[in-house]
Tab-separated table of C-alpha atoms in Angstrom:
chain	number	residue	atom	x	y	z
A	602	MET	CA	234.529	288.161	135.189
A	603	HIS	CA	237.521	289.895	134.423
A	604	GLU	CA	239.952	287.383	132.724
A	605	LEU	CA	239.403	288.839	128.803
A	606	SER	CA	240.585	291.981	129.961
A	607	VAL	CA	243.145	290.180	132.690
A	608	ALA	CA	244.264	288.157	128.917
A	609	GLU	CA	244.475	291.191	126.953
A	610	ASN	CA	247.002	292.884	129.250
A	611	ILE	CA	248.884	289.843	128.858
A	612	LEU	CA	248.763	289.870	125.018
A	613	GLU	CA	250.577	292.888	125.575
A	614	ILE	CA	253.165	292.766	127.655
A	615	VAL	CA	254.039	289.403	125.459
A	616	ARG	CA	253.996	291.948	122.297
A	617	GLN	CA	256.539	294.285	124.172
A	618	ASN	CA	258.817	291.865	125.132
A	619	VAL	CA	258.815	289.758	122.795
A	620	PRO	CA	261.527	290.888	118.995
A	621	GLN	CA	260.356	291.553	116.205
A	622	GLY	CA	259.401	288.149	114.020
A	623	GLU	CA	259.602	285.872	117.126
A	624	GLU	CA	256.293	285.695	117.940
A	625	GLN	CA	255.112	282.496	116.681
A	626	ASN	CA	257.489	280.805	118.133
A	627	VAL	CA	256.406	281.710	121.745
A	628	LYS	CA	255.631	278.017	122.829
A	629	SER	CA	254.729	279.621	126.181
A	630	ILE	CA	253.641	282.517	128.925
A	631	LYS	CA	254.946	281.443	132.565
A	632	LEU	CA	252.352	283.289	134.739
A	633	ARG	CA	252.141	283.107	138.441
A	634	ILE	CA	248.164	283.206	139.682
A	635	GLY	CA	247.672	283.746	143.427
A	636	ALA	CA	244.481	281.671	144.728
A	637	PHE	CA	243.335	284.574	145.778
A	638	SER	CA	244.177	286.713	142.939
A	639	GLY	CA	240.187	286.850	141.669
A	640	ILE	CA	241.002	284.726	138.467
A	641	VAL	CA	240.194	281.478	137.777
A	642	PRO	CA	242.919	280.175	135.465
A	643	ASP	CA	240.413	277.823	133.230
A	644	SER	CA	238.573	281.062	132.261
A	645	LEU	CA	241.624	283.226	131.849
A	646	GLU	CA	243.752	279.965	129.177
A	647	PHE	CA	240.222	280.109	127.306
A	648	CYS	CA	240.114	284.113	126.687
A	649	PHE	CA	243.645	284.174	125.762
A	650	SER	CA	243.456	281.229	123.543
A	651	ALA	CA	240.208	283.249	121.597
A	652	ILE	CA	242.368	286.322	121.665
A	653	THR	CA	245.092	284.886	120.267
A	654	GLU	CA	243.139	282.540	116.897
A	655	GLY	CA	244.174	284.078	113.823
A	656	THR	CA	247.201	285.818	115.242
A	657	LEU	CA	251.066	284.558	114.979
A	658	LEU	CA	250.660	284.027	118.771
A	659	LYS	CA	248.218	281.132	117.834
A	660	GLY	CA	248.972	278.179	119.881
A	661	ALA	CA	251.270	280.239	122.705
A	662	LEU	CA	250.207	277.921	126.409
A	663	LEU	CA	250.532	279.832	129.780
A	664	ASP	CA	251.936	277.953	131.189
A	665	ILE	CA	250.518	278.739	135.564
A	666	GLU	CA	252.405	278.520	138.304
A	667	HIS	CA	249.428	278.573	141.186
A	668	ILE	CA	249.959	280.955	144.066
A	669	PRO	CA	248.647	279.188	148.032
A	670	LEU	CA	247.193	281.452	149.736
A	671	THR	CA	249.003	282.105	153.102
A	672	GLY	CA	249.153	284.170	155.625
A	673	LEU	CA	250.993	285.335	158.952
A	674	CYS	CA	248.869	285.324	161.860
A	675	ASN	CA	250.157	288.535	163.713
A	676	THR	CA	248.421	287.113	167.018
A	677	CYS	CA	251.134	283.252	167.979
A	678	ALA	CA	253.714	284.672	164.590
A	679	THR	CA	252.558	281.375	162.968
A	680	THR	CA	252.891	281.275	158.958
A	681	ASP	CA	250.470	278.427	157.624
A	682	ARG	CA	248.237	278.239	154.677
A	683	LEU	CA	244.976	279.488	154.683
A	684	GLU	CA	241.748	278.282	153.171
A	685	TYR	CA	240.081	280.730	150.066
A	686	GLY	CA	238.304	283.778	152.327
A	687	ILE	CA	239.090	282.452	155.687
A	688	PHE	CA	241.362	284.574	157.452
A	689	VAL	CA	241.740	282.601	160.591
A	690	CYS	CA	244.848	281.621	162.007
A	691	PRO	CA	245.194	277.637	161.889
A	692	SER	CA	247.064	277.744	164.708
A	693	CYS	CA	245.168	279.945	167.722
A	694	GLY	CA	242.237	280.654	165.714
A	695	SER	CA	243.384	284.550	165.753
A	696	GLY	CA	241.322	286.923	162.426
A	697	ASP	CA	244.560	289.061	162.301
A	698	ILE	CA	245.912	287.636	159.739
A	699	LYS	CA	249.064	290.031	157.470
A	700	LEU	CA	248.094	288.077	154.324
A	701	LEU	CA	252.084	287.017	152.686
A	702	SER	CA	251.127	285.640	149.145
A	703	GLY	CA	248.611	284.679	146.820
A	704	THR	CA	247.128	288.086	145.141
A	705	GLU	CA	249.977	287.347	143.216
A	706	LEU	CA	248.781	288.022	138.982
A	707	GLN	CA	252.095	288.363	137.196
A	708	VAL	CA	254.438	286.778	133.377
A	709	VAL	CA	257.220	285.986	134.333
A	710	GLU	CA	258.467	284.810	131.692
A	711	ILE	CA	257.955	283.462	128.031
A	712	GLU	CA	259.392	280.655	126.582
A	713	ILE	CA	260.376	280.860	122.538
A	714	SER	CA	261.343	277.530	120.927
A	715	ASP	CA	264.182	278.300	118.152
B	245	MET	CA	264.782	277.155	123.301
B	246	SER	CA	265.520	280.852	124.875
B	247	VAL	CA	263.365	282.582	127.882
B	248	ILE	CA	262.886	286.168	128.098
B	249	THR	CA	262.508	287.072	131.966
B	250	ILE	CA	259.575	288.894	132.303
B	251	GLU	CA	258.559	289.715	136.017
B	252	ARG	CA	256.006	292.058	135.113
B	253	LYS	CA	252.407	292.320	137.026
B	254	VAL	CA	250.213	291.668	134.627
B	255	LEU	CA	247.969	294.729	135.812
B	256	ALA	CA	251.542	296.970	136.408
B	257	LYS	CA	250.020	300.000	133.930
B	258	ASN	CA	246.406	300.063	135.327
B	259	ASP	CA	248.755	300.429	138.379
B	260	GLU	CA	251.193	302.954	137.497
B	261	ILE	CA	247.833	304.712	136.267
B	262	ALA	CA	246.291	304.698	139.300
B	263	ALA	CA	249.501	305.767	140.892
B	264	GLU	CA	249.696	309.013	138.675
B	265	ASN	CA	246.030	309.457	139.519
B	266	ARG	CA	246.966	309.403	143.262
B	267	THR	CA	249.909	312.207	143.304
B	268	LEU	CA	247.471	314.358	141.417
B	269	PHE	CA	245.342	313.541	144.034
B	270	GLU	CA	247.348	314.717	146.586
B	271	ARG	CA	249.204	317.849	145.328
B	272	HIS	CA	244.867	318.989	144.555
B	273	GLY	CA	244.906	317.380	148.321
B	274	ILE	CA	241.638	315.884	147.289
B	275	LEU	CA	240.275	312.639	149.529
B	276	VAL	CA	238.816	310.387	146.820
B	277	PHE	CA	236.991	307.073	147.417
B	278	ASN	CA	235.598	304.020	145.299
B	279	LEU	CA	232.198	302.841	146.131
B	280	VAL	CA	231.440	299.626	145.306
B	281	SER	CA	229.035	296.894	145.936
B	282	SER	CA	226.688	294.390	143.615
B	283	PRO	CA	223.976	296.277	141.543
B	284	GLY	CA	221.131	297.644	143.847
B	285	SER	CA	222.525	297.734	147.047
B	286	GLY	CA	221.540	301.581	147.044
B	287	LYS	CA	225.463	303.559	146.100
B	288	THR	CA	223.745	305.735	144.347
B	289	SER	CA	220.730	306.605	147.062
B	290	ILE	CA	223.398	307.296	149.875
B	291	LEU	CA	225.809	309.970	147.840
B	292	GLU	CA	222.404	311.607	147.307
B	293	ARG	CA	221.380	311.391	150.760
B	294	THR	CA	225.553	312.441	151.591
B	295	LEU	CA	224.879	315.268	149.177
B	296	GLU	CA	221.958	316.226	150.714
B	297	HIS	CA	223.313	316.377	153.932
B	298	LEU	CA	226.548	317.720	153.429
B	299	GLY	CA	225.285	320.457	151.851
B	300	THR	CA	228.051	323.088	150.607
B	301	GLU	CA	229.922	322.368	153.131
B	302	LEU	CA	232.534	320.328	150.932
B	303	LYS	CA	233.247	320.965	147.511
B	304	VAL	CA	232.709	317.538	146.159
B	305	ALA	CA	232.460	315.952	142.640
B	306	VAL	CA	231.981	313.132	141.388
B	307	ILE	CA	232.524	310.568	138.984
B	308	GLU	CA	229.363	307.853	138.340
B	309	GLY	CA	230.681	304.006	136.518
B	310	ASP	CA	227.791	302.281	134.252
B	311	VAL	CA	227.817	299.994	131.913
B	312	GLN	CA	225.010	301.540	130.079
B	313	THR	CA	222.746	305.372	130.273
B	314	ASP	CA	223.825	308.034	132.330
B	315	LEU	CA	220.456	308.449	134.533
B	316	ASP	CA	223.292	308.168	137.774
B	317	ALA	CA	224.573	311.242	136.386
B	318	GLN	CA	221.424	313.442	136.339
B	319	ARG	CA	220.560	312.063	139.581
B	320	ILE	CA	223.404	313.623	141.132
B	321	ALA	CA	223.691	316.478	139.107
B	322	ARG	CA	220.358	317.662	141.079
B	323	TYR	CA	222.639	318.362	143.791
B	324	ASN	CA	224.355	320.820	141.712
B	325	VAL	CA	228.110	318.933	141.919
B	326	PRO	CA	229.727	318.209	139.041
B	327	ALA	CA	229.551	314.928	137.321
B	328	VAL	CA	231.065	312.825	134.855
B	329	GLN	CA	229.314	309.815	133.676
B	330	ILE	CA	231.627	306.764	132.651
B	331	VAL	CA	229.564	304.168	130.425
B	332	THR	CA	231.447	301.010	130.447
B	333	ARG	CA	229.423	299.089	127.657
B	334	GLY	CA	229.869	295.903	128.892
B	335	GLY	CA	233.177	297.112	130.318
B	336	CYS	CA	232.883	295.184	134.644
B	337	HIS	CA	234.786	296.883	136.712
B	338	LEU	CA	236.748	301.109	136.484
B	339	ASP	CA	240.096	301.360	135.448
B	340	ALA	CA	242.856	303.758	136.349
B	341	SER	CA	242.701	304.801	132.535
B	342	LEU	CA	238.669	306.023	132.739
B	343	ILE	CA	239.455	307.411	135.910
B	344	ARG	CA	242.395	309.480	134.276
B	345	ASP	CA	239.730	310.505	131.446
B	346	ALA	CA	237.098	311.289	133.039
B	347	LEU	CA	239.069	314.016	135.533
B	348	GLN	CA	239.955	315.586	132.590
B	349	LYS	CA	236.501	317.414	132.880
B	350	LEU	CA	236.871	318.002	136.296
B	351	ASP	CA	238.747	321.428	137.694
B	352	LEU	CA	240.514	319.502	140.597
B	353	SER	CA	241.207	322.777	142.173
B	354	LYS	CA	238.118	323.250	143.242
B	355	ILE	CA	237.497	320.248	145.119
B	356	ASP	CA	237.826	318.586	148.473
B	357	LEU	CA	235.939	315.342	147.866
B	358	LEU	CA	235.755	313.484	144.697
B	359	ILE	CA	233.392	310.125	144.611
B	360	ILE	CA	233.789	307.231	142.462
B	361	GLU	CA	230.162	305.059	142.210
B	362	ASN	CA	232.000	301.804	140.800
B	363	VAL	CA	230.036	299.473	138.328
B	364	GLY	CA	228.215	297.738	140.169
B	365	ASN	CA	229.806	294.376	140.734
B	366	LEU	CA	230.999	293.131	143.927
B	367	VAL	CA	234.523	290.971	142.022
B	368	CYS	CA	236.163	292.126	139.796
B	369	PRO	CA	236.418	296.389	140.997
B	370	ALA	CA	238.108	294.726	143.900
B	371	ASN	CA	241.111	294.173	141.245
B	372	TYR	CA	241.472	297.860	140.271
B	373	ASP	CA	243.459	300.657	141.938
B	374	LEU	CA	241.909	304.252	140.604
B	375	GLY	CA	243.866	305.800	142.303
B	376	GLU	CA	241.815	306.648	145.357
B	377	ALA	CA	242.603	306.760	149.391
B	378	PHE	CA	240.723	304.099	150.093
B	379	LYS	CA	238.044	301.691	149.296
B	380	ILE	CA	233.648	301.660	150.460
B	381	VAL	CA	231.900	298.721	150.180
B	382	VAL	CA	228.317	299.220	150.784
B	383	VAL	CA	226.346	296.037	151.356
B	384	SER	CA	222.346	295.831	151.782
B	385	THR	CA	220.727	294.395	154.184
B	386	THR	CA	217.994	292.248	151.725
B	387	GLU	CA	220.987	290.211	149.991
B	388	GLY	CA	221.361	288.737	153.595
B	389	GLU	CA	224.478	288.355	156.331
B	390	ASP	CA	226.747	286.057	153.965
B	391	LYS	CA	228.339	288.656	151.347
B	392	PRO	CA	231.250	289.385	152.950
B	393	LEU	CA	231.415	285.481	153.359
B	394	LYS	CA	230.846	284.786	149.600
B	395	TYR	CA	232.386	287.639	147.939
B	396	PRO	CA	235.641	287.469	150.566
B	397	GLY	CA	238.394	289.611	148.072
B	398	MET	CA	236.309	292.844	147.997
B	399	PHE	CA	235.277	293.022	151.508
B	400	ARG	CA	239.633	292.520	152.828
B	401	SER	CA	240.458	294.988	150.214
B	402	ALA	CA	237.807	297.589	151.811
B	403	SER	CA	238.446	299.692	154.681
B	404	VAL	CA	234.737	300.655	154.980
B	405	LEU	CA	231.798	298.388	155.110
B	406	ILE	CA	228.265	300.783	155.100
B	407	ILE	CA	225.028	298.019	155.449
B	408	ASN	CA	222.265	300.028	153.776
B	409	LYS	CA	218.454	299.547	153.854
B	410	THR	CA	218.397	298.694	157.683
B	411	ASP	CA	214.273	300.292	157.226
B	412	LEU	CA	213.647	297.200	156.540
B	413	LEU	CA	214.865	294.279	158.666
B	414	PRO	CA	211.863	294.318	160.585
B	415	TYR	CA	210.315	292.639	157.023
B	416	ILE	CA	213.296	290.138	155.757
B	417	ASN	CA	215.171	288.025	157.218
B	418	CYS	CA	219.052	289.060	157.814
B	419	ASP	CA	220.357	288.876	160.662
B	420	LEU	CA	222.311	291.918	161.182
B	421	ALA	CA	224.978	290.803	164.058
B	422	LYS	CA	225.690	288.109	161.924
B	423	LEU	CA	226.192	290.367	158.916
B	424	ARG	CA	228.514	293.054	161.370
B	425	GLU	CA	230.695	289.246	162.431
B	426	ASN	CA	230.818	287.877	159.048
B	427	ALA	CA	232.376	291.309	157.570
B	428	HIS	CA	234.635	291.338	160.743
B	429	SER	CA	236.105	287.716	160.004
B	430	ILE	CA	237.186	288.889	156.491
B	431	ASN	CA	238.517	291.612	157.569
B	432	PRO	CA	238.758	293.155	160.775
B	433	ALA	CA	239.830	296.549	160.541
B	434	LEU	CA	236.901	297.327	158.512
B	435	GLU	CA	235.044	300.327	159.790
B	436	LEU	CA	231.787	300.530	159.812
B	437	PHE	CA	227.982	302.275	159.177
B	438	GLU	CA	224.883	301.468	159.290
B	439	THR	CA	222.629	303.147	157.051
B	440	SER	CA	218.739	303.733	155.556
B	441	CYS	CA	218.624	306.396	152.654
B	442	THR	CA	214.872	305.731	153.504
B	443	THR	CA	214.419	307.233	156.745
B	444	LYS	CA	218.090	308.904	156.442
B	445	SER	CA	219.371	306.586	160.045
B	446	GLY	CA	222.736	305.920	160.160
B	447	ILE	CA	223.766	309.575	157.750
B	448	PRO	CA	225.139	312.032	159.834
B	449	GLU	CA	227.167	309.839	161.442
B	450	TRP	CA	228.845	308.387	157.834
B	451	CYS	CA	228.650	311.758	157.131
B	452	LEU	CA	230.634	313.166	160.505
B	453	TRP	CA	233.748	310.009	159.686
B	454	LEU	CA	233.927	311.827	155.974
B	455	LYS	CA	234.121	315.257	156.821
B	456	LYS	CA	236.770	313.837	160.092
B	457	LYS	CA	239.188	312.398	157.142
B	458	ILE	CA	239.042	314.615	154.946
B	459	GLY	CA	239.775	317.440	157.905
B	460	LYS	CA	239.995	321.170	157.252
B	461	PRO	CA	239.013	321.709	153.583
B	462	GLY	CA	241.474	324.271	151.749
B	463	ASN	CA	240.432	327.739	150.913
B	464	LYS	CA	238.947	325.907	147.157
């Protein structure tokens, strides 16, 4: 639901980091988005293209690295991938899970063409 | 082709302001909680019953978040506590900067407990730290026992679950045991309270927990 405000945050970060006069050369923005971040990547891409339409950043793409939801089981010490929203250890069935990845929502880098 | 490395959380700005809010709350010795739920679960009613029960024992202030109207702040103001209304005009969640602005309207030296009632929404408020000590999620029995499974992000990020409208249980198909089980499958550490704002059952237990969390309020 809040992909639009997230897209605005990304735009602000891009503008703060791209040297003056280079905005129109931004080719892509690499993001890291976790499966449990609450963000729908397709919706974020749609919102980003909508707010950059008519600006120097028009056409800049979001290059999204999808990070899976993984957890460490505090009972059997196994690290495993978890299904969305199911916090149960696939090995031993324990619900005592510490999340290791999957909540990321980061701007990693910006690619600028010469 | 050149690459600018950033490695910045998208919501870093919100997190920074939330950390400033948190520092401010700690300096003034204020316990802050962020009350979240879907629309109509009874957040404002729980607040009203809580204020009634606590009486003048604690100095409470409330920040109300709504998409439109100041109706909730009006309800709270009847209890003679400072209430600030934030109207988001379509925004689906409160963020840390909205709270920072609202704090300008409160005398922090005269508050033991600050309750922030978020916009009714079980999705977006999970991602925005406001500077609170903990999130409290409310689910009402009429919403069904599968709510925690449908919105795992919110139930995972909360510390407390209040199951509200327990007086309606005889009339509806809600499996309370299953609701508790579902909530704990998402977050085994969730503390649980069961309340009815009509009969006031469960309100004393909830308020007792709150008072214990605050400890002895300072001489404010």
